[in-house]
Coordinates of N, CA and C in Angstrom, one line a residue:
M1 N 146.3 -68.3 56.9 CA 145.7 -69.4 56.3 C 146.4 -70.3 55.7
L2 N 146.1 -71.7 55.8 CA 146.9 -72.5 55.0 C 148.1 -72.6 55.5
R3 N 148.5 -72.2 56.8 CA 149.7 -72.3 57.2 C 150.5 -73.6 57.3
R4 N 149.9 -74.6 57.3 CA 150.6 -76.1 57.3 C 151.2 -76.3 56.1
I5 N 151.0 -75.7 55.1 CA 151.5 -76.0 53.8 C 152.8 -75.2 53.7
Q6 N 153.9 -75.9 53.5 CA 155.3 -75.6 53.9 C 155.7 -74.9 52.5
N7 N 155.4 -75.4 51.5 CA 155.9 -74.8 50.3 C 155.2 -73.4 49.9
Q8 N 156.0 -72.2 50.1 CA 155.7 -71.1 49.9 C 154.8 -70.7 48.6
D9 N 155.3 -71.2 47.3 CA 154.7 -70.9 46.2 C 153.4 -71.5 46.2
E10 N 153.1 -73.0 46.5 CA 151.9 -73.4 46.8 C 151.0 -72.8 47.5
R11 N 151.3 -72.4 48.8 CA 150.5 -71.7 49.9 C 150.1 -70.4 49.2
S12 N 150.8 -69.7 48.5 CA 150.5 -68.6 47.9 C 149.4 -68.7 46.8
E13 N 149.8 -69.8 46.2 CA 148.8 -69.8 45.1 C 147.6 -70.4 45.6
L14 N 147.4 -71.1 46.4 CA 146.3 -71.7 47.0 C 145.4 -70.5 48.0
E15 N 145.9 -69.7 48.6 CA 145.5 -68.4 49.2 C 144.9 -67.6 48.1
T16 N 145.6 -67.3 47.1 CA 145.0 -66.3 45.9 C 143.8 -67.1 45.2
L17 N 143.9 -68.6 45.3 CA 142.5 -69.2 44.6 C 141.4 -69.1 45.7
A18 N 141.8 -69.4 47.0 CA 140.6 -69.4 48.0 C 140.0 -68.0 48.0
Q19 N 140.9 -67.0 48.0 CA 140.5 -65.6 48.0 C 139.5 -65.2 46.8
Q20 N 140.0 -65.6 45.6 CA 139.0 -65.6 44.4 C 137.8 -66.2 44.4
W21 N 137.7 -67.3 45.2 CA 136.4 -68.2 45.5 C 135.8 -67.3 46.2
I22 N 136.1 -66.8 47.5 CA 135.2 -66.2 48.2 C 134.7 -64.8 47.7
T23 N 135.6 -64.2 46.9 CA 135.2 -62.8 46.2 C 134.0 -63.2 45.2
D24 N 134.3 -64.2 44.3 CA 133.4 -64.6 43.3 C 132.0 -65.0 44.0
C25 N 132.1 -66.0 45.2 CA 130.8 -66.5 45.4 C 130.0 -65.4 46.4
R26 N 130.8 -64.4 46.9 CA 130.0 -63.1 47.7 C 129.3 -62.5 46.7
Q27 N 130.0 -62.1 45.6 CA 129.3 -61.4 44.5 C 128.3 -62.1 43.9
E28 N 127.9 -63.4 43.8 CA 126.7 -64.1 43.3 C 125.9 -64.3 44.5
H29 N 126.2 -64.3 45.7 CA 125.4 -64.4 46.9 C 124.6 -63.1 47.1
D30 N 125.3 -61.9 46.8 CA 124.8 -60.8 46.9 C 123.5 -60.4 46.1
K31 N 123.5 -60.9 44.9 CA 122.5 -61.0 44.0 C 121.2 -61.5 44.6
M32 N 121.4 -62.5 45.2 CA 120.1 -63.2 45.8 C 119.3 -62.6 46.9
W33 N 120.1 -61.5 47.6 CA 119.7 -60.8 49.0 C 118.1 -60.2 48.7
A34 N 118.0 -59.5 47.6 CA 116.9 -58.8 47.4 C 115.6 -59.7 47.2
E35 N 116.1 -60.6 46.4 CA 114.7 -61.7 46.2 C 114.5 -62.4 47.6
W36 N 115.6 -62.7 48.4 CA 115.1 -63.4 49.7 C 114.5 -62.5 50.4
D37 N 114.8 -61.4 50.3 CA 114.2 -60.2 51.5 C 112.6 -60.0 50.9
E38 N 112.5 -60.0 49.6 CA 111.2 -60.0 49.1 C 110.3 -61.1 49.4
A39 N 110.9 -62.3 49.4 CA 110.2 -63.5 49.8 C 109.8 -63.5 51.4
D40 N 110.8 -63.0 52.1 CA 110.3 -62.9 53.6 C 109.2 -61.8 53.9
D41 N 109.5 -60.6 53.2 CA 108.3 -59.6 53.1 C 106.9 -60.1 53.1
Y42 N 106.8 -60.8 51.9 CA 105.5 -61.5 51.5 C 105.1 -62.4 52.5
F43 N 106.1 -63.4 53.1 CA 105.7 -64.2 54.1 C 105.2 -63.6 55.3
E44 N 106.0 -62.6 55.9 CA 105.6 -61.9 57.1 C 104.6 -60.9 56.8
N45 N 104.0 -60.8 55.7 CA 102.9 -59.8 55.1 C 103.4 -58.4 55.5
D46 N 104.5 -58.1 55.4 CA 105.2 -56.6 55.3 C 105.4 -56.0 54.1
Q47 N 105.2 -56.7 53.0 CA 105.0 -56.0 51.6 C 104.0 -55.2 51.4
V48 N 104.3 -54.2 50.7 CA 103.3 -53.1 50.8 C 102.5 -53.2 49.1
P49 N 101.4 -53.4 49.3 CA 100.8 -53.5 47.9 C 100.9 -52.4 47.1
P50 N 101.1 -52.6 45.5 CA 101.3 -51.3 44.8 C 100.4 -50.4 45.1
G51 N 100.6 -49.2 45.3 CA 99.7 -48.2 45.0 C 99.4 -47.7 46.7
F52 N 100.2 -48.3 47.7 CA 99.8 -47.8 49.0 C 101.0 -47.7 49.4
E53 N 102.2 -47.2 48.9 CA 103.1 -46.4 49.6 C 103.0 -45.1 49.7
D54 N 103.5 -44.3 50.6 CA 103.3 -43.0 50.8 C 103.1 -42.0 49.5
S55 N 103.8 -42.3 48.6 CA 103.8 -41.5 47.5 C 102.4 -41.7 46.5
A56 N 101.9 -42.7 46.9 CA 100.6 -43.0 46.0 C 99.4 -42.9 46.8
K57 N 99.4 -42.7 48.1 CA 98.0 -42.4 48.8 C 97.0 -41.3 48.3
Q58 N 97.7 -40.0 47.7 CA 96.8 -39.1 47.1 C 96.1 -39.6 45.8
A59 N 97.0 -40.3 45.1 CA 96.5 -41.1 43.8 C 95.4 -42.0 44.1
F60 N 95.4 -42.4 45.1 CA 94.4 -43.6 45.6 C 93.1 -42.8 45.8
V61 N 93.4 -41.7 46.6 CA 92.1 -40.9 47.2 C 91.6 -40.6 45.9
D62 N 92.3 -39.9 44.9 CA 91.5 -39.3 43.9 C 90.9 -40.2 43.1
K63 N 91.4 -41.3 42.8 CA 90.6 -42.3 41.9 C 89.5 -42.9 42.4
N64 N 89.5 -43.1 43.8 CA 88.1 -43.5 44.5 C 87.1 -42.5 45.0
D65 N 87.5 -41.2 44.5 CA 86.5 -40.2 45.0 C 85.4 -40.1 44.0
P66 N 84.2 -40.4 44.6 CA 83.0 -40.3 43.6 C 82.8 -38.8 42.9
T67 N 83.3 -37.9 43.5 CA 83.3 -36.6 42.9 C 84.0 -36.3 41.8
T68 N 85.0 -37.2 41.5 CA 85.8 -37.0 40.3 C 85.2 -37.5 39.1
E69 N 86.0 -37.4 38.0 CA 85.5 -38.0 36.7 C 86.0 -39.5 36.5
Q70 N 87.0 -40.0 37.3 CA 87.5 -41.2 37.0 C 86.7 -42.4 38.1
T71 N 85.4 -42.1 37.9 CA 84.6 -43.0 39.0 C 84.7 -44.6 38.3
R72 N 85.0 -44.7 37.2 CA 85.4 -46.4 36.8 C 86.7 -46.6 36.9
S73 N 87.5 -45.8 37.5 CA 88.8 -46.4 37.8 C 89.2 -46.6 39.2
K74 N 89.1 -47.9 39.7 CA 89.4 -48.2 40.9 C 90.6 -48.9 41.4
Q75 N 91.3 -48.9 42.4 CA 92.2 -49.6 42.8 C 91.8 -50.6 44.0
Y76 N 92.4 -51.9 43.8 CA 92.0 -52.9 44.6 C 93.2 -53.5 45.4
V77 N 93.1 -54.0 46.7 CA 94.1 -54.5 47.7 C 94.0 -56.1 47.3
V78 N 95.3 -56.5 46.8 CA 95.3 -57.9 46.6 C 95.8 -58.4 48.1
V79 N 95.0 -59.6 48.5 CA 95.1 -60.2 49.8 C 96.3 -61.2 49.5
N80 N 97.2 -61.1 50.8 CA 98.4 -61.8 50.4 C 98.1 -63.1 51.2
K81 N 98.3 -64.2 50.2 CA 97.9 -65.7 50.6 C 99.1 -66.3 50.6
V82 N 100.5 -65.8 50.8 CA 101.7 -66.4 51.0 C 101.6 -67.4 52.1
R83 N 101.4 -66.9 53.1 CA 101.7 -67.5 54.7 C 100.6 -68.8 54.4
E84 N 99.5 -68.4 54.1 CA 98.3 -69.5 54.0 C 98.7 -70.6 53.1
T85 N 99.1 -70.4 52.1 CA 99.7 -71.3 51.0 C 100.9 -72.0 51.6
H86 N 101.8 -71.4 52.2 CA 103.0 -71.9 52.8 C 102.7 -73.0 53.9
E87 N 101.7 -72.7 54.8 CA 101.3 -73.5 55.9 C 100.8 -74.7 55.3
S88 N 99.9 -74.5 54.2 CA 99.3 -75.8 53.7 C 100.3 -76.8 53.2
I89 N 101.3 -76.2 52.4 CA 102.1 -76.9 51.7 C 103.0 -77.6 52.8
L90 N 103.5 -76.9 53.8 CA 104.4 -77.4 54.8 C 103.6 -78.6 55.7
G91 N 102.3 -78.4 55.8 CA 101.5 -79.4 56.5 C 101.5 -80.5 55.7
D92 N 101.6 -80.8 54.4 CA 101.7 -82.0 53.7 C 103.0 -82.7 54.0
F93 N 104.0 -81.8 54.0 CA 105.4 -82.6 54.6 C 105.2 -83.1 56.0
I94 N 104.7 -82.3 56.9 CA 104.7 -82.7 58.4 C 103.9 -83.8 58.7
D95 N 102.8 -83.9 57.6 CA 101.8 -85.2 58.1 C 102.2 -86.4 57.4
G96 N 103.2 -86.2 56.4 CA 103.7 -87.5 55.5 C 104.4 -88.4 56.1
K97 N 104.6 -89.3 55.6 CA 105.3 -90.6 56.1 C 106.8 -90.2 56.1
K98 N 107.5 -90.5 57.1 CA 108.9 -90.1 57.4 C 109.7 -91.4 57.1
T99 N 110.6 -91.3 56.1 CA 111.2 -92.5 55.5 C 112.5 -91.9 55.2
I100 N 113.7 -92.9 55.3 CA 115.1 -92.5 54.7 C 115.5 -93.5 53.5
Q101 N 115.8 -93.0 52.6 CA 116.4 -93.9 51.5 C 117.5 -93.7 51.1
T102 N 118.4 -94.8 50.9 CA 119.6 -94.7 50.5 C 119.7 -95.7 49.1
R103 N 120.9 -95.0 48.1 CA 120.9 -95.9 46.8 C 122.3 -96.1 46.7
G104 N 122.6 -97.3 46.0 CA 124.1 -97.7 45.7 C 124.0 -98.2 44.3
R105 N 125.2 -98.0 43.7 CA 125.5 -98.4 42.3 C 125.9 -99.8 42.0
S106 N 126.4 -100.4 43.4 CA 127.0 -101.7 43.3 C 126.2 -102.4 44.6
P107 N 126.4 -103.8 44.5 CA 126.2 -104.6 45.6 C 126.8 -104.1 47.0
K108 N 128.1 -103.7 46.9 CA 128.8 -103.1 48.0 C 128.2 -101.8 48.4
D109 N 128.0 -100.9 47.5 CA 127.5 -99.7 47.8 C 126.0 -99.7 48.4
K110 N 125.1 -100.7 48.2 CA 123.8 -101.0 48.5 C 123.9 -101.5 49.9
K111 N 125.0 -102.3 50.1 CA 125.0 -102.7 51.7 C 125.5 -101.7 52.7
F112 N 126.4 -100.8 52.1 CA 127.1 -99.8 53.0 C 126.0 -98.7 53.0
G113 N 125.0 -98.6 51.9 CA 124.0 -97.5 52.3 C 123.0 -98.1 53.0
K114 N 122.8 -99.4 53.1 CA 121.8 -100.0 54.4 C 122.2 -99.5 55.8
V115 N 123.4 -99.6 55.9 CA 124.1 -99.4 57.3 C 124.0 -97.9 57.6
V116 N 124.2 -96.9 56.4 CA 124.1 -95.6 56.6 C 122.5 -95.2 57.2
R117 N 121.6 -96.0 56.4 CA 120.0 -95.7 56.6 C 119.6 -96.0 58.0
Q118 N 120.3 -97.1 58.4 CA 120.1 -97.4 59.7 C 120.5 -96.5 60.7
Y119 N 121.7 -96.1 60.5 CA 122.4 -95.0 61.1 C 121.4 -93.7 61.5
F120 N 121.1 -93.4 60.3 CA 120.2 -92.1 60.2 C 118.9 -92.1 60.9
E121 N 118.4 -93.6 61.0 CA 117.1 -93.8 61.5 C 117.3 -93.7 63.0
Y122 N 118.5 -94.3 63.7 CA 118.9 -94.1 64.7 C 119.1 -92.8 65.3
L123 N 119.8 -92.1 64.3 CA 119.8 -90.5 64.7 C 118.2 -89.7 64.8
Q124 N 117.5 -90.0 63.8 CA 116.1 -89.6 63.7 C 115.7 -89.7 65.1
D125 N 115.6 -90.8 65.7 CA 114.9 -91.3 67.0 C 115.6 -90.4 68.3
R126 N 117.1 -90.3 68.0 CA 117.8 -90.2 69.1 C 117.8 -88.6 69.6
I127 N 118.0 -87.7 68.2 CA 118.2 -86.3 68.5 C 116.8 -85.5 67.9
N128 N 115.8 -86.5 67.6 CA 114.7 -85.7 66.8 C 115.0 -85.0 65.5
L129 N 115.7 -85.7 64.9 CA 116.3 -85.3 63.6 C 115.2 -84.4 62.8
W130 N 114.0 -85.1 62.8 CA 112.9 -84.5 61.7 C 112.6 -83.2 62.2
D131 N 112.5 -82.9 63.4 CA 111.9 -81.6 64.0 C 113.0 -80.3 64.1
S132 N 114.1 -81.0 64.3 CA 115.4 -80.2 64.7 C 115.9 -79.5 63.4
A133 N 116.0 -80.4 62.4 CA 116.6 -80.0 61.2 C 116.0 -80.0 60.0
I134 N 115.2 -81.4 59.7 CA 114.5 -81.6 58.3 C 113.2 -80.5 58.1
V135 N 112.5 -80.7 59.2 CA 111.4 -79.4 59.0 C 111.8 -78.2 58.8
P136 N 112.5 -77.6 59.5 CA 113.0 -76.3 59.6 C 113.6 -76.0 58.0
T137 N 114.1 -77.1 57.4 CA 115.1 -76.8 56.2 C 113.8 -76.7 55.1
I138 N 112.7 -77.8 55.3 CA 111.7 -77.8 54.4 C 110.9 -76.5 54.4
D139 N 110.6 -75.9 55.7 CA 110.0 -74.8 56.0 C 110.6 -73.5 55.0
C140 N 112.0 -73.5 55.4 CA 112.6 -72.2 54.8 C 112.8 -72.4 53.1
S141 N 112.9 -73.5 52.8 CA 112.8 -74.0 51.3 C 111.7 -73.4 50.5
I142 N 110.6 -73.9 51.1 CA 109.5 -73.5 50.6 C 109.3 -71.8 50.5
R143 N 109.8 -71.3 51.5 CA 109.7 -69.9 51.5 C 110.7 -69.2 50.6
R144 N 112.0 -69.4 50.4 CA 112.7 -68.6 49.6 C 113.4 -69.6 48.5
G145 N 112.9 -70.9 48.6 CA 113.4 -71.8 47.5 C 114.5 -72.4 47.6
I146 N 115.3 -72.1 48.8 CA 116.5 -72.8 49.0 C 117.0 -72.7 50.4
H147 N 117.5 -73.9 51.3 CA 118.0 -73.9 52.4 C 118.9 -75.0 52.4
W148 N 119.6 -75.2 53.5 CA 120.8 -76.1 53.8 C 120.8 -76.9 54.7
I149 N 121.2 -78.3 54.7 CA 121.9 -79.0 56.1 C 123.2 -79.2 56.0
H150 N 123.6 -79.0 57.2 CA 125.2 -79.2 57.4 C 125.3 -80.4 58.1
V151 N 126.0 -81.1 57.8 CA 126.3 -82.6 58.4 C 127.8 -82.6 58.7
T152 N 128.2 -82.8 60.0 CA 129.6 -82.8 60.6 C 130.1 -84.0 61.3
H153 N 131.1 -84.0 61.6 CA 131.4 -85.3 62.5 C 132.3 -84.8 63.7
N154 N 131.9 -85.0 64.9 CA 132.5 -84.4 65.9 C 133.2 -85.7 66.8
P155 N 134.4 -85.8 66.7 CA 135.3 -86.9 67.2 C 135.4 -86.8 68.6
N156 N 134.9 -85.7 69.2 CA 134.9 -85.4 70.6 C 133.6 -85.9 71.5
K157 N 132.7 -86.3 70.9 CA 131.3 -86.8 71.4 C 131.2 -88.2 71.1
D158 N 130.5 -88.8 71.9 CA 130.2 -90.3 71.8 C 131.4 -91.0 71.4
L159 N 132.5 -91.0 72.2 CA 133.6 -91.6 72.2 C 133.5 -93.3 72.2
P160 N 134.1 -94.2 71.4 CA 135.4 -93.7 70.6 C 135.0 -93.3 69.0
L161 N 133.7 -93.6 68.5 CA 133.3 -93.1 67.3 C 133.3 -91.8 66.9
G162 N 132.7 -91.1 67.9 CA 132.3 -89.8 67.8 C 131.0 -89.6 67.4
R163 N 130.4 -88.7 66.9 CA 129.1 -88.4 66.7 C 128.8 -87.4 65.3
I164 N 127.9 -87.7 64.5 CA 127.5 -87.3 63.1 C 126.6 -86.2 63.8
E165 N 126.9 -84.9 63.5 CA 126.0 -83.8 63.7 C 125.2 -83.1 62.5
I166 N 123.7 -82.9 62.8 CA 123.3 -82.4 61.7 C 122.3 -81.1 61.9
N167 N 122.6 -80.0 61.2 CA 122.2 -78.9 61.7 C 121.6 -78.0 60.3
E168 N 120.4 -77.4 60.4 CA 120.1 -76.5 59.5 C 120.7 -75.3 59.2
I169 N 121.1 -74.8 57.9 CA 121.7 -73.6 58.0 C 121.0 -72.6 56.8
S170 N 120.8 -71.4 57.3 CA 120.1 -70.6 56.3 C 120.9 -70.2 55.0
C171 N 120.2 -70.1 53.8 CA 120.9 -69.7 52.7 C 121.5 -68.5 52.6
R172 N 121.4 -67.6 53.7 CA 122.1 -66.2 53.8 C 123.5 -66.7 54.4
D173 N 123.7 -67.8 54.8 CA 125.0 -68.1 55.3 C 125.9 -69.0 54.6
I174 N 125.5 -69.2 53.3 CA 126.3 -70.2 52.3 C 126.5 -69.4 51.1
L175 N 127.8 -69.3 50.7 CA 128.3 -68.8 49.6 C 128.4 -69.9 48.6
I176 N 128.0 -69.6 47.3 CA 127.9 -70.5 46.2 C 128.7 -70.1 45.2
D177 N 129.1 -71.2 44.3 CA 130.0 -71.1 43.1 C 129.1 -70.4 42.2
K178 N 129.6 -69.1 41.6 CA 128.9 -68.4 40.6 C 128.8 -69.3 39.5
N179 N 129.6 -70.1 38.8 CA 129.3 -70.8 37.8 C 128.4 -72.1 37.9
S180 N 127.8 -72.3 38.8 CA 126.7 -73.4 39.1 C 125.4 -73.1 38.3
R181 N 125.0 -73.9 37.5 CA 123.9 -73.8 36.7 C 122.5 -74.7 37.2
K182 N 123.1 -75.8 37.6 CA 121.8 -76.9 37.9 C 121.1 -76.6 39.1
T183 N 119.7 -77.2 39.2 CA 118.6 -76.9 40.1 C 119.5 -77.2 41.5
Y184 N 119.3 -76.5 42.3 CA 119.7 -76.6 43.8 C 121.1 -76.7 44.0
Y185 N 122.0 -76.0 43.0 CA 123.4 -75.9 42.8 C 124.1 -77.2 42.9
D186 N 123.4 -78.3 42.3 CA 124.2 -79.3 42.5 C 125.6 -79.7 41.6
D187 N 125.6 -78.8 40.8 CA 127.1 -79.0 40.3 C 128.2 -77.9 40.7
T188 N 127.9 -77.2 41.8 CA 128.9 -76.4 42.4 C 130.0 -76.7 42.7
K189 N 131.4 -76.3 42.6 CA 132.5 -76.6 42.9 C 132.9 -76.3 44.4
V190 N 132.2 -75.0 44.8 CA 132.4 -74.6 45.9 C 131.3 -74.0 46.9
R191 N 131.2 -74.5 48.0 CA 130.2 -74.1 49.0 C 131.1 -73.6 50.3
I192 N 130.7 -72.3 50.5 CA 131.4 -71.8 51.7 C 130.7 -71.3 52.8
Y193 N 130.6 -72.0 53.9 CA 129.7 -71.8 55.0 C 130.2 -70.5 55.7
R194 N 129.6 -69.5 55.8 CA 130.0 -68.1 56.3 C 129.5 -68.0 57.7
Q195 N 130.2 -68.1 58.7 CA 130.0 -68.1 60.2 C 130.4 -66.7 60.8
R196 N 129.9 -66.1 61.9 CA 130.1 -64.8 62.6 C 130.8 -65.3 63.7
F197 N 132.0 -65.0 64.0 CA 132.7 -65.1 65.4 C 133.6 -63.7 65.8
D198 N 133.3 -63.5 67.1 CA 134.4 -62.5 67.6 C 135.8 -62.8 67.6
L199 N 136.6 -62.0 67.4 CA 138.3 -62.4 67.1 C 138.8 -63.2 68.2
A200 N 138.3 -63.2 69.5 CA 138.8 -64.4 70.4 C 138.4 -65.6 70.3
A201 N 137.0 -65.7 70.2 CA 136.6 -67.0 69.6 C 137.1 -67.7 68.5
A202 N 137.3 -66.9 67.4 CA 137.8 -67.3 66.2 C 139.2 -67.8 66.3
K203 N 140.1 -67.0 67.3 CA 141.4 -67.5 67.4 C 141.6 -68.7 68.2
I204 N 140.5 -69.2 69.0 CA 140.5 -70.2 69.9 C 140.3 -71.5 69.0
K205 N 139.1 -71.2 68.0 CA 138.6 -72.3 67.1 C 139.3 -72.6 65.9
Y206 N 139.9 -71.5 65.4 CA 140.8 -71.6 64.2 C 142.1 -71.2 64.2
G207 N 142.8 -71.0 65.3 CA 144.1 -70.4 65.6 C 145.0 -70.9 64.7
P208 N 145.2 -72.3 64.5 CA 146.2 -73.1 63.8 C 146.1 -72.9 62.2
Y209 N 145.1 -72.0 61.7 CA 144.8 -71.8 60.5 C 144.9 -70.6 60.0
L210 N 144.9 -69.7 61.0 CA 145.1 -68.2 60.9 C 146.5 -67.7 60.5

């Protein structure tokens, strides 16, 4: 890691800092898994309503048995409306007007923003950006509260300028700065994109950095 840094002290310091970032971010990330799992369970209708797990079946029978004294104590099943509500909200986005907006603080920024907007409009038409990245991101954001879009530049495609590639990334694959406090982690200092590779593929792609 960081092999290209020649100064041993600087490299060691950066490696220690990077490892600390990974450790802290992973701990913060792990705290969210139970919440995301619960959201997925409700969405997939896999969540068991209270009182219907195996340990409560007999209690349910007893409370609803007309021969018992607890005839006034009934248990009811809550109908899961999560998916229905989710689809309704997502439909509002899908049917809405698709526009791309850019803002700049100075006239120069505004002029550059106009160029960026035109390029993204071109991308939207060329690679079907709305369906391939934006809608899936909105979909999962409604379900779990957050999702990510990853933007990279591939210099090996569309020569000589290269190509901007845009993909949606699951919140489960992004490690976040534990000190972030703002909505959607706007103030995070570190975002680590976690990807799974087998050893051979990792050596091919990241060999110079290992």
